Short mmCIF file of C-alpha atoms and ligand atoms in Angstrom, two decimals:
data_model
loop_
_atom_site.label_atom_id
_atom_site.label_comp_id
_atom_site.label_asym_id
_atom_site.label_seq_id
_atom_site.Cartn_x
_atom_site.Cartn_y
_atom_site.Cartn_z
CA MET A 1 25.74 -15.46 -23.80
CA ARG A 2 29.36 -15.89 -22.74
CA ASN A 3 28.82 -17.47 -19.33
CA THR A 4 32.12 -18.89 -18.16
CA VAL A 5 33.29 -21.46 -15.65
CA ILE A 6 36.69 -21.24 -13.94
CA VAL A 7 37.98 -24.73 -13.15
CA GLY A 8 41.23 -25.86 -11.60
CA ALA A 9 42.72 -28.26 -14.14
CA GLN A 10 45.31 -29.91 -11.89
CA TRP A 11 45.21 -30.81 -8.16
CA GLY A 12 44.08 -27.42 -6.87
CA ASP A 13 45.87 -24.15 -6.10
CA GLU A 14 46.35 -23.37 -9.77
CA GLY A 15 45.61 -19.69 -9.26
CA LYS A 16 41.85 -19.95 -9.93
CA ALA A 17 41.04 -17.10 -7.57
CA LYS A 18 43.35 -14.73 -9.40
CA ILE A 19 41.63 -15.53 -12.71
CA THR A 20 38.16 -15.33 -11.14
CA ASP A 21 38.95 -11.93 -9.64
CA LEU A 22 40.35 -10.76 -12.96
CA LEU A 23 37.29 -11.74 -15.00
CA ALA A 24 34.80 -10.77 -12.30
CA GLU A 25 35.34 -7.15 -13.29
CA TYR A 26 33.46 -7.90 -16.52
CA ALA A 27 30.80 -10.22 -15.02
CA ASP A 28 27.50 -9.40 -13.31
CA VAL A 29 27.05 -12.58 -11.29
CA ILE A 30 29.78 -14.73 -9.67
CA ILE A 31 28.77 -18.11 -8.28
CA ARG A 32 30.95 -20.41 -6.19
CA TYR A 33 29.56 -23.85 -7.01
CA GLN A 34 31.21 -26.55 -4.86
CA GLY A 35 33.64 -27.32 -2.05
CA GLY A 36 33.86 -25.62 1.29
CA CYS A 37 36.49 -24.03 3.47
CA ASN A 38 39.01 -26.64 2.32
CA ALA A 39 39.61 -24.10 -0.46
CA GLY A 40 42.22 -21.40 -0.03
CA HIS A 41 41.90 -18.78 -2.74
CA THR A 42 44.38 -15.91 -2.97
CA VAL A 43 43.77 -12.62 -4.73
CA VAL A 44 46.41 -9.89 -4.83
CA VAL A 45 45.37 -6.36 -5.78
CA ASN A 46 47.94 -3.56 -5.63
CA ASN A 47 50.13 -5.82 -3.48
CA GLU A 48 47.30 -6.29 -0.94
CA THR A 49 46.55 -9.98 -0.36
CA TYR A 50 43.06 -11.38 0.26
CA LYS A 51 42.52 -15.04 1.16
CA PHE A 52 39.09 -16.50 0.51
CA HIS A 53 37.73 -19.88 1.57
CA LEU A 54 33.99 -19.73 0.87
CA VAL A 55 33.36 -16.20 -0.33
CA PRO A 56 33.52 -15.93 -4.16
CA SER A 57 36.73 -14.32 -5.37
CA GLY A 58 34.71 -11.66 -7.25
CA VAL A 59 33.60 -9.98 -4.04
CA LEU A 60 36.21 -7.22 -4.25
CA TYR A 61 34.15 -5.45 -6.93
CA LYS A 62 31.08 -3.50 -5.90
CA ASN A 63 27.55 -4.40 -6.98
CA LYS A 64 28.25 -7.86 -8.38
CA PHE A 65 25.85 -10.54 -7.24
CA CYS A 66 28.16 -13.01 -5.44
CA PHE A 67 26.38 -16.25 -4.70
CA ILE A 68 27.50 -19.32 -2.75
CA GLY A 69 25.58 -22.13 -4.44
CA ALA A 70 23.77 -25.28 -3.32
CA GLY A 71 26.74 -27.47 -4.22
CA THR A 72 28.87 -26.00 -1.46
CA VAL A 73 29.27 -27.04 2.17
CA ILE A 74 29.55 -24.20 4.66
CA HIS A 75 31.27 -24.26 8.01
CA PRO A 76 29.48 -21.42 9.83
CA GLU A 77 32.34 -20.36 12.11
CA THR A 78 34.80 -20.17 9.19
CA PHE A 79 32.26 -18.24 7.12
CA LEU A 80 31.80 -15.81 10.03
CA LYS A 81 35.54 -15.33 10.48
CA GLU A 82 36.08 -14.81 6.77
CA THR A 83 33.25 -12.30 6.35
CA GLU A 84 34.16 -10.38 9.52
CA GLU A 85 37.77 -10.05 8.37
CA LEU A 86 36.70 -8.84 4.94
CA LYS A 87 34.33 -6.30 6.46
CA LYS A 88 37.13 -5.03 8.73
CA ARG A 89 39.21 -4.46 5.61
CA GLY A 90 36.43 -2.38 4.12
CA VAL A 91 35.08 -4.94 1.63
CA ASP A 92 31.39 -4.33 0.93
CA LEU A 93 29.52 -7.61 1.39
CA SER A 94 26.02 -6.29 0.71
CA SER A 95 25.72 -8.31 -2.51
CA LEU A 96 27.11 -11.55 -1.05
CA LYS A 97 24.37 -14.19 -0.77
CA ILE A 98 24.21 -17.88 0.08
CA SER A 99 21.88 -20.54 -1.20
CA PRO A 100 19.33 -21.87 1.30
CA LEU A 101 20.16 -25.27 -0.21
CA ALA A 102 23.84 -25.24 0.77
CA THR A 103 24.74 -27.92 3.33
CA ILE A 104 26.16 -27.05 6.74
CA THR A 105 29.36 -28.51 8.15
CA LEU A 106 28.49 -29.39 11.75
CA PRO A 107 30.95 -29.86 14.65
CA TYR A 108 30.87 -33.64 14.39
CA HIS A 109 31.85 -33.51 10.72
CA ILE A 110 35.11 -31.85 11.73
CA ASP A 111 35.58 -34.38 14.58
CA ILE A 112 35.11 -37.32 12.21
CA ASP A 113 37.45 -35.91 9.54
CA GLY A 114 40.20 -35.47 12.17
CA ILE A 115 39.75 -38.95 13.66
CA SER A 116 39.61 -40.65 10.24
CA GLU A 117 42.80 -38.97 9.13
CA ASN A 118 44.61 -39.70 12.38
CA THR A 119 43.68 -43.39 12.45
CA SER A 120 44.00 -44.37 8.80
CA GLY A 121 47.81 -44.63 8.95
CA LYS A 122 49.42 -44.95 5.56
CA ASN A 123 46.01 -45.00 3.88
CA LYS A 124 45.20 -41.46 4.92
CA ILE A 125 44.05 -39.02 2.27
CA GLY A 126 45.82 -35.98 3.70
CA THR A 127 42.59 -33.97 3.92
CA THR A 128 42.40 -30.38 5.12
CA LYS A 129 40.52 -31.70 8.21
CA LYS A 130 37.74 -29.18 7.56
CA GLY A 131 34.99 -31.81 7.72
CA ILE A 132 34.47 -31.85 3.95
CA GLY A 133 34.16 -35.62 3.36
CA PRO A 134 31.84 -36.23 6.34
CA THR A 135 29.61 -33.26 5.39
CA TYR A 136 29.22 -34.40 1.78
CA SER A 137 28.71 -38.02 2.95
CA ASP A 138 25.83 -36.88 5.13
CA LYS A 139 24.39 -34.74 2.33
CA VAL A 140 24.38 -37.66 -0.10
CA GLY A 141 23.22 -40.05 2.62
CA ARG A 142 20.35 -37.63 3.32
CA TYR A 143 21.53 -36.94 6.85
CA GLY A 144 22.57 -33.36 6.17
CA ILE A 145 21.25 -30.06 7.46
CA LYS A 146 20.67 -27.39 4.85
CA VAL A 147 20.91 -23.66 5.53
CA GLN A 148 17.14 -23.30 5.08
CA ASP A 149 16.45 -25.84 7.87
CA LEU A 150 17.86 -23.36 10.40
CA TYR A 151 14.92 -20.99 9.96
CA ASP A 152 12.10 -23.49 10.53
CA GLU A 153 11.98 -24.68 14.14
CA GLU A 154 9.62 -27.57 13.47
CA ALA A 155 11.62 -28.80 10.48
CA LEU A 156 14.92 -28.46 12.34
CA ASN A 157 13.56 -30.41 15.32
CA SER A 158 12.37 -33.18 13.11
CA ARG A 159 15.69 -33.25 11.16
CA LEU A 160 17.68 -33.49 14.39
CA ASP A 161 15.37 -36.24 15.69
CA ALA A 162 16.04 -38.17 12.51
CA ILE A 163 19.79 -37.55 12.43
CA LEU A 164 21.13 -37.47 15.99
CA PRO A 165 20.27 -40.92 17.42
CA LEU A 166 22.10 -42.69 14.61
CA LYS A 167 24.90 -40.13 14.35
CA ASN A 168 25.58 -40.34 18.10
CA LYS A 169 25.75 -44.14 17.95
CA ILE A 170 28.27 -43.88 15.15
CA LEU A 171 30.25 -41.14 16.90
CA GLU A 172 30.42 -43.12 20.14
CA LYS A 173 30.74 -46.72 18.97
CA VAL A 174 32.70 -46.33 15.73
CA TYR A 175 34.79 -43.23 16.30
CA GLY A 176 34.98 -43.28 20.12
CA SER A 177 34.15 -39.61 19.88
CA LYS A 178 32.11 -37.01 21.73
CA ILE A 179 28.35 -37.19 21.21
CA TYR A 180 26.04 -34.19 20.80
CA THR A 181 22.74 -33.69 22.65
CA LYS A 182 19.77 -32.24 20.85
CA ASP A 183 19.87 -29.15 23.09
CA GLU A 184 23.48 -28.59 22.23
CA MET A 185 22.77 -28.90 18.50
CA ILE A 186 19.77 -26.54 18.72
CA LYS A 187 22.03 -24.02 20.41
CA TYR A 188 24.61 -24.33 17.64
CA CYS A 189 21.91 -24.05 14.98
CA LYS A 190 20.53 -20.87 16.55
CA GLU A 191 24.01 -19.36 16.33
CA TYR A 192 24.33 -20.48 12.71
CA ALA A 193 20.95 -18.96 11.84
CA LYS A 194 22.22 -15.61 13.13
CA ILE A 195 25.49 -15.93 11.16
CA PHE A 196 23.70 -16.65 7.87
CA GLU A 197 20.74 -14.27 8.38
CA PRO A 198 22.22 -11.28 6.46
CA TYR A 199 23.24 -13.50 3.56
CA ILE A 200 20.53 -16.11 2.98
CA CYS A 201 18.93 -15.65 -0.44
CA SER A 202 15.48 -17.22 -0.43
CA GLU A 203 14.63 -15.45 -3.69
CA TRP A 204 17.52 -17.05 -5.58
CA VAL A 205 15.26 -18.72 -8.17
CA ASP A 206 13.84 -15.37 -9.18
CA LYS A 207 17.23 -13.68 -9.05
CA LEU A 208 18.99 -16.23 -11.29
CA THR A 209 16.02 -16.50 -13.67
CA LYS A 210 16.08 -12.72 -14.14
CA SER A 211 19.85 -12.74 -14.57
CA LEU A 212 19.49 -15.20 -17.45
CA LYS A 213 16.55 -13.35 -19.03
CA GLU A 214 18.45 -10.06 -18.85
CA ASP A 215 21.49 -11.73 -20.40
CA LYS A 216 23.68 -10.92 -17.42
CA LYS A 217 27.22 -12.26 -17.60
CA ILE A 218 27.71 -15.14 -15.22
CA LEU A 219 31.05 -16.39 -13.91
CA PHE A 220 31.15 -19.73 -12.10
CA GLU A 221 34.00 -20.24 -9.63
CA GLY A 222 35.22 -23.75 -8.96
CA ALA A 223 37.28 -24.81 -5.98
CA GLN A 224 39.91 -27.58 -5.82
CA GLY A 225 40.75 -29.09 -9.22
CA ILE A 226 39.63 -31.67 -11.74
CA MET A 227 42.18 -34.24 -10.49
CA LEU A 228 40.55 -33.94 -7.03
CA ASP A 229 37.06 -34.56 -8.46
CA ILE A 230 35.17 -37.27 -6.56
CA ASP A 231 34.27 -39.11 -9.80
CA TYR A 232 37.15 -38.31 -12.15
CA GLY A 233 40.10 -37.53 -9.87
CA THR A 234 42.70 -39.86 -8.36
CA TYR A 235 40.13 -41.61 -6.15
CA PRO A 236 40.28 -42.10 -3.16
CA TYR A 237 42.85 -39.29 -2.94
CA VAL A 238 40.29 -36.68 -3.89
CA THR A 239 37.89 -34.24 -2.34
CA SER A 240 34.19 -35.09 -2.00
CA SER A 241 32.62 -32.83 -4.62
CA ASN A 242 32.70 -32.20 -8.40
CA PRO A 243 35.10 -29.41 -9.38
CA ILE A 244 34.75 -30.39 -13.10
CA GLY A 245 32.93 -27.99 -15.44
CA GLY A 246 29.77 -30.06 -15.07
CA GLY A 247 29.85 -29.35 -11.33
CA ALA A 248 29.04 -25.72 -12.13
CA ALA A 249 25.66 -26.79 -13.48
CA THR A 250 24.72 -28.97 -10.51
CA GLY A 251 26.24 -26.74 -7.85
CA SER A 252 25.10 -23.30 -8.95
CA GLY A 253 21.43 -23.77 -9.80
CA ILE A 254 22.00 -22.80 -13.44
CA GLY A 255 21.80 -25.70 -15.88
CA PRO A 256 24.41 -26.69 -18.48
CA THR A 257 22.67 -25.07 -21.47
CA HIS A 258 23.57 -21.67 -20.05
CA ILE A 259 27.30 -22.29 -19.96
CA GLU A 260 29.48 -21.48 -22.95
CA ASN A 261 33.11 -21.40 -21.82
CA VAL A 262 35.09 -23.48 -19.38
CA ILE A 263 38.51 -22.07 -18.56
CA GLY A 264 40.92 -24.64 -17.18
CA VAL A 265 43.42 -22.92 -14.93
CA THR A 266 46.79 -24.66 -14.86
CA LYS A 267 50.18 -23.73 -13.51
CA ALA A 268 53.10 -23.77 -15.94
CA TYR A 269 54.24 -26.70 -13.77
CA ILE A 270 52.09 -28.75 -11.36
CA THR A 271 51.60 -29.16 -7.61
CA ARG A 272 49.62 -31.31 -5.21
CA VAL A 273 48.94 -31.15 -1.44
CA GLY A 274 48.03 -34.29 0.46
CA GLU A 275 48.51 -37.90 -0.52
CA GLY A 276 47.96 -39.66 -3.84
CA PRO A 277 49.69 -40.50 -7.12
CA PHE A 278 51.68 -37.84 -8.95
CA VAL A 279 53.59 -39.13 -11.96
CA THR A 280 55.71 -36.00 -12.65
CA GLU A 281 56.54 -35.29 -9.00
CA LEU A 282 60.10 -34.03 -8.46
CA LYS A 283 61.47 -35.25 -5.15
CA ASP A 284 64.80 -33.56 -5.77
CA GLU A 285 66.38 -30.12 -5.67
CA THR A 286 64.46 -29.07 -8.82
CA GLY A 287 61.17 -29.73 -6.98
CA GLU A 288 62.53 -27.83 -3.99
CA LYS A 289 63.51 -24.92 -6.24
CA ILE A 290 59.98 -24.71 -7.72
CA ARG A 291 58.47 -24.87 -4.21
CA THR A 292 60.72 -22.09 -2.90
CA ILE A 293 60.36 -19.73 -5.87
CA GLY A 294 56.65 -20.48 -6.30
CA GLY A 295 55.88 -20.13 -2.58
CA GLU A 296 54.23 -23.53 -2.82
CA PHE A 297 52.76 -23.87 0.66
CA GLY A 298 49.03 -24.47 1.24
CA THR A 299 46.83 -21.37 1.65
CA THR A 300 44.50 -23.22 4.03
CA THR A 301 46.82 -25.59 5.89
CA GLY A 302 50.33 -24.19 5.30
CA ARG A 303 51.52 -27.66 4.21
CA PRO A 304 54.36 -27.76 1.64
CA ARG A 305 52.97 -28.55 -1.81
CA ARG A 306 54.53 -31.39 -3.80
CA CYS A 307 55.91 -29.98 -7.08
CA GLY A 308 56.56 -31.44 -10.53
CA TRP A 309 56.82 -30.71 -14.25
CA PHE A 310 53.79 -29.88 -16.39
CA ASP A 311 51.84 -33.03 -17.24
CA ALA A 312 50.20 -32.83 -20.66
CA VAL A 313 48.72 -36.35 -20.35
CA LEU A 314 46.76 -35.26 -17.28
CA SER A 315 45.86 -31.94 -18.93
CA ARG A 316 44.38 -33.66 -22.00
CA TYR A 317 42.26 -35.79 -19.66
CA CYS A 318 41.11 -32.61 -17.89
CA VAL A 319 40.02 -31.17 -21.26
CA LEU A 320 37.75 -34.18 -21.73
CA VAL A 321 36.20 -34.64 -18.28
CA GLY A 322 36.30 -30.96 -17.34
CA GLY A 323 34.75 -29.78 -20.60
CA LEU A 324 37.57 -27.23 -21.01
CA THR A 325 37.38 -24.85 -23.94
CA GLN A 326 40.54 -22.86 -23.15
CA MET A 327 43.43 -22.62 -20.72
CA ALA A 328 44.70 -19.94 -18.38
CA ILE A 329 48.36 -20.62 -17.62
CA THR A 330 49.57 -19.22 -14.31
CA LYS A 331 52.88 -18.83 -12.48
CA ILE A 332 54.99 -18.98 -15.62
CA ASP A 333 57.23 -16.39 -13.95
CA VAL A 334 58.21 -19.05 -11.39
CA LEU A 335 60.17 -20.74 -14.20
CA ASN A 336 62.21 -17.60 -15.01
CA ASP A 337 65.45 -19.00 -13.69
CA PHE A 338 65.64 -22.56 -15.02
CA ASP A 339 68.19 -23.67 -17.63
CA GLU A 340 65.87 -26.44 -18.78
CA LEU A 341 62.17 -27.17 -18.50
CA LYS A 342 60.44 -30.48 -19.00
CA VAL A 343 56.94 -31.34 -20.11
CA CYS A 344 55.47 -34.82 -19.75
CA THR A 345 54.02 -35.97 -23.07
CA ALA A 346 53.28 -39.61 -22.20
CA TYR A 347 53.58 -42.15 -19.37
CA LYS A 348 55.69 -45.30 -19.58
CA ASP A 349 55.06 -48.47 -17.57
CA LYS A 350 58.43 -49.30 -15.98
CA ARG A 351 57.59 -53.03 -15.96
CA ASN A 352 56.92 -53.59 -19.65
CA GLY A 353 57.67 -50.34 -21.49
CA LYS A 354 54.01 -49.81 -22.43
CA ILE A 355 53.37 -46.18 -23.42
CA TYR A 356 50.24 -44.32 -22.32
CA LYS A 357 49.36 -41.21 -24.29
CA ASP A 358 45.88 -41.16 -22.78
CA TYR A 359 45.58 -40.77 -19.01
CA PRO A 360 45.07 -44.19 -17.36
CA THR A 361 42.33 -43.74 -14.76
CA ASN A 362 43.33 -46.87 -12.81
CA ILE A 363 45.52 -45.27 -10.17
CA ASN A 364 46.77 -48.66 -8.98
CA LEU A 365 48.92 -48.53 -12.10
CA HIS A 366 50.44 -45.16 -11.30
CA ASN A 367 53.14 -46.56 -8.98
CA TYR A 368 54.63 -48.23 -12.03
CA LEU A 369 54.47 -45.23 -14.35
CA GLU A 370 57.26 -42.85 -15.21
CA PRO A 371 57.00 -39.69 -17.27
CA VAL A 372 58.22 -39.44 -20.86
CA TYR A 373 59.58 -35.91 -21.13
CA GLU A 374 60.25 -33.40 -23.84
CA THR A 375 62.90 -30.87 -22.79
CA PHE A 376 62.86 -27.13 -23.48
CA LYS A 377 65.39 -24.34 -22.99
CA GLY A 378 64.57 -21.89 -20.22
CA TRP A 379 64.35 -18.14 -20.91
CA LYS A 380 66.50 -17.06 -17.96
CA SER A 381 64.98 -13.60 -17.69
CA ASP A 382 62.30 -11.86 -15.64
CA ILE A 383 58.93 -11.93 -17.40
CA SER A 384 56.84 -10.68 -14.49
CA ASN A 385 56.26 -7.30 -16.16
CA ALA A 386 55.20 -8.68 -19.54
CA LYS A 387 51.97 -7.06 -20.72
CA THR A 388 51.56 -8.74 -24.09
CA ILE A 389 52.68 -11.95 -25.76
CA GLU A 390 55.25 -9.92 -27.71
CA ASP A 391 56.93 -8.95 -24.42
CA LEU A 392 57.71 -12.62 -23.70
CA PRO A 393 61.13 -14.04 -24.59
CA GLU A 394 61.26 -16.44 -27.52
CA ASN A 395 61.84 -19.51 -25.33
CA ALA A 396 58.78 -18.71 -23.21
CA LYS A 397 56.69 -18.43 -26.39
CA ILE A 398 58.05 -21.78 -27.61
CA TYR A 399 57.17 -23.36 -24.23
CA LEU A 400 53.62 -21.98 -24.26
CA ASN A 401 53.03 -22.93 -27.89
CA LYS A 402 54.09 -26.47 -27.08
CA LEU A 403 51.67 -26.63 -24.12
CA GLU A 404 48.84 -25.51 -26.41
CA GLU A 405 49.80 -28.09 -29.01
CA LEU A 406 50.09 -30.94 -26.48
CA VAL A 407 46.90 -30.13 -24.60
CA GLY A 408 44.90 -29.30 -27.70
CA ILE A 409 43.05 -26.16 -26.57
CA PRO A 410 44.12 -22.51 -26.82
CA ILE A 411 45.73 -20.50 -24.03
CA LYS A 412 43.70 -17.32 -23.60
CA ILE A 413 45.18 -15.95 -20.38
CA ILE A 414 48.81 -15.97 -19.17
CA SER A 415 49.56 -14.97 -15.60
CA VAL A 416 53.07 -13.67 -14.94
CA GLY A 417 52.76 -12.71 -11.27
CA PRO A 418 50.30 -12.75 -8.37
CA ASN A 419 49.00 -9.20 -8.86
CA ARG A 420 45.80 -8.57 -10.77
CA ASP A 421 47.65 -6.49 -13.34
CA GLN A 422 50.39 -9.08 -13.94
CA THR A 423 48.32 -10.80 -16.57
CA ILE A 424 48.31 -11.12 -20.34
CA ILE A 425 44.71 -11.46 -21.51
CA ILE A 426 44.70 -12.77 -25.06
CA GLU A 427 40.92 -13.01 -25.15
CA ASN A 428 38.41 -11.97 -22.50
CA PRO A 429 35.25 -14.14 -22.64
CA PHE A 430 33.09 -11.25 -21.48
CA LYS A 431 34.31 -8.65 -23.99
P1 GDP B 501 43.70 -21.21 -6.02
O1 GDP B 501 43.33 -22.06 -4.85
O2 GDP B 501 43.65 -21.95 -7.31
O3 GDP B 501 42.94 -19.93 -6.09
O4 GDP B 501 45.25 -20.84 -5.81
P2 GDP B 501 45.97 -20.44 -4.42
O5 GDP B 501 45.56 -19.08 -4.03
O6 GDP B 501 45.81 -21.51 -3.40
O7 GDP B 501 47.49 -20.52 -4.85
C1 GDP B 501 48.00 -19.77 -5.90
C2 GDP B 501 49.15 -18.89 -5.37
O8 GDP B 501 49.90 -18.41 -6.45
C3 GDP B 501 48.66 -17.66 -4.62
O9 GDP B 501 49.58 -17.34 -3.64
C4 GDP B 501 48.62 -16.59 -5.71
O10 GDP B 501 48.77 -15.27 -5.21
C5 GDP B 501 49.83 -16.98 -6.51
N1 GDP B 501 49.76 -16.67 -7.95
C6 GDP B 501 48.70 -16.71 -8.78
N2 GDP B 501 49.09 -16.46 -10.06
C7 GDP B 501 50.42 -16.26 -10.01
C8 GDP B 501 51.41 -15.99 -11.00
O11 GDP B 501 51.15 -15.92 -12.20
N3 GDP B 501 52.70 -15.89 -10.56
C9 GDP B 501 53.05 -16.01 -9.27
N4 GDP B 501 54.33 -15.89 -8.93
N5 GDP B 501 52.15 -16.25 -8.30
C10 GDP B 501 50.86 -16.39 -8.68
P1 IMO B 502 41.74 -24.85 -3.68
O1 IMO B 502 40.33 -24.46 -4.00
C1 IMO B 502 44.60 -28.08 -3.05
C2 IMO B 502 43.03 -31.70 -1.16
C3 IMO B 502 43.55 -32.05 0.21
C4 IMO B 502 43.48 -33.56 0.13
C5 IMO B 502 42.18 -33.80 -0.65
C6 IMO B 502 40.97 -34.05 0.23
O2 IMO B 502 42.49 -23.87 -2.87
O3 IMO B 502 42.45 -25.26 -4.93
P2 IMO B 502 39.42 -32.47 1.71
O4 IMO B 502 39.75 -31.61 2.89
O5 IMO B 502 38.83 -31.73 0.56
O6 IMO B 502 38.60 -33.67 2.08
O7 IMO B 502 40.85 -33.06 1.22
O8 IMO B 502 41.98 -32.61 -1.41
N1 IMO B 502 42.45 -30.33 -1.27
C7 IMO B 502 43.05 -29.33 -1.90
N2 IMO B 502 44.29 -29.25 -2.47
N3 IMO B 502 43.76 -27.02 -3.08
C8 IMO B 502 42.52 -27.09 -2.55
O9 IMO B 502 41.59 -26.13 -2.71
C9 IMO B 502 42.12 -28.27 -1.88
N4 IMO B 502 41.02 -28.65 -1.22
C10 IMO B 502 41.23 -29.93 -0.87
O10 IMO B 502 44.88 -31.60 0.40
O11 IMO B 502 44.53 -34.06 -0.64
MG1 MG B 503 44.19 -22.80 -3.08
#
């Protein structure tokens, strides 16, 4: 058993999709376990770019069971658009399935997300406005609608009777927003039932049980990143699900005893979209240079990503809470043209000089923290064609060795460009 989880080990957009796509070739089952269409996952194959939001990034291979798990939230219209576009490009979706237990993002979830963000002033989270927080709030509050509810008229009626009176009061009185009649919601739900019909997998228990018995190789795909985790991220500047390795067990339907590896995907530097603390953020021309060379603009929202130096304090914390066993370092080629590179090894409290080697989870402190850096020489050459570690310049090797040493787990994959083949695989968990 080499079942493997792919987790973002920063604030998202680490290049998880590229690594998922890469390893999916060797897997039998690929399960997306949390998040929704807030995710923007890019895969580049032979210079052709695919952008996924909900569909697992392993879908480009034929005959792999691609499953969208119960831990996800699905916005039907986005799912439809994404699947239609993939079909138009000739991608075979016959083995794409969704869990009947996934929760649906309804129109009012999107309304509420937009209003909350627009009215919260300087306290806004900077969400993707895809209704993620409101959908997960309703799920946990037991006011959600699950995919399976769409196919049982009596159950759906009774769910809507339970949900709508209160939801409409809240929409009208709290948010000053449009309310939804039951007829309107039934109409929407009928549309959604049609959208999901080809994909719903009612036999998922049997399918996953057999996969385990037959020792199939399972790859779990996380969205977002550990620092956006609802419990362990920079709360409240987080998403509303659990991207951590443990989230794979709750969100996929396969328990933790069946997981062996957790690959933490991290950029050779770090980025963040939206609000929230960011100790190594570079608000200067170096940050601008990383953003320009790295193309650091959101896949889902197009917003510029905030950029900074690699943060080993945060990475060590991700090893603990994410359950990471190894790292995949991406976008190292973005650093090709820097004279000097910095890595944050500790935080220092500007007020009293106190040094933090372990990540302080109280974010109220982060305004007062500054990074303690170690500086490295750049390699000043193009590494985007490197196929093996030996092809890397000495200074790149020194940089990577230092990251391994500081974070405390081995680097098993190095990505030197967006294309599938621009990757150095030191060890493949499925081989
Ligand atoms: P994800 O959300 O973690 O899957 O990452 P995104 O797709 O949002 O952002 C990663 C971006 O970096 C995408 O545009 C990828 O094509 C690109 N990318 C991934 N790996 C590399 C790499 O090693 N080098 C470069 N230059 N780009 C990469
Ligand atoms: P992938 O999977 C980067 C961020 C948003 C915001 C916070 C909450 O592509 O890495 P939400 O809409 O989830 O309620 O927003 O989380 N965020 C992401 N940042 N990559 C993502 O996904 C993200 N998904 C959400 O910018 O700060
Ligand atoms: Mg992304």
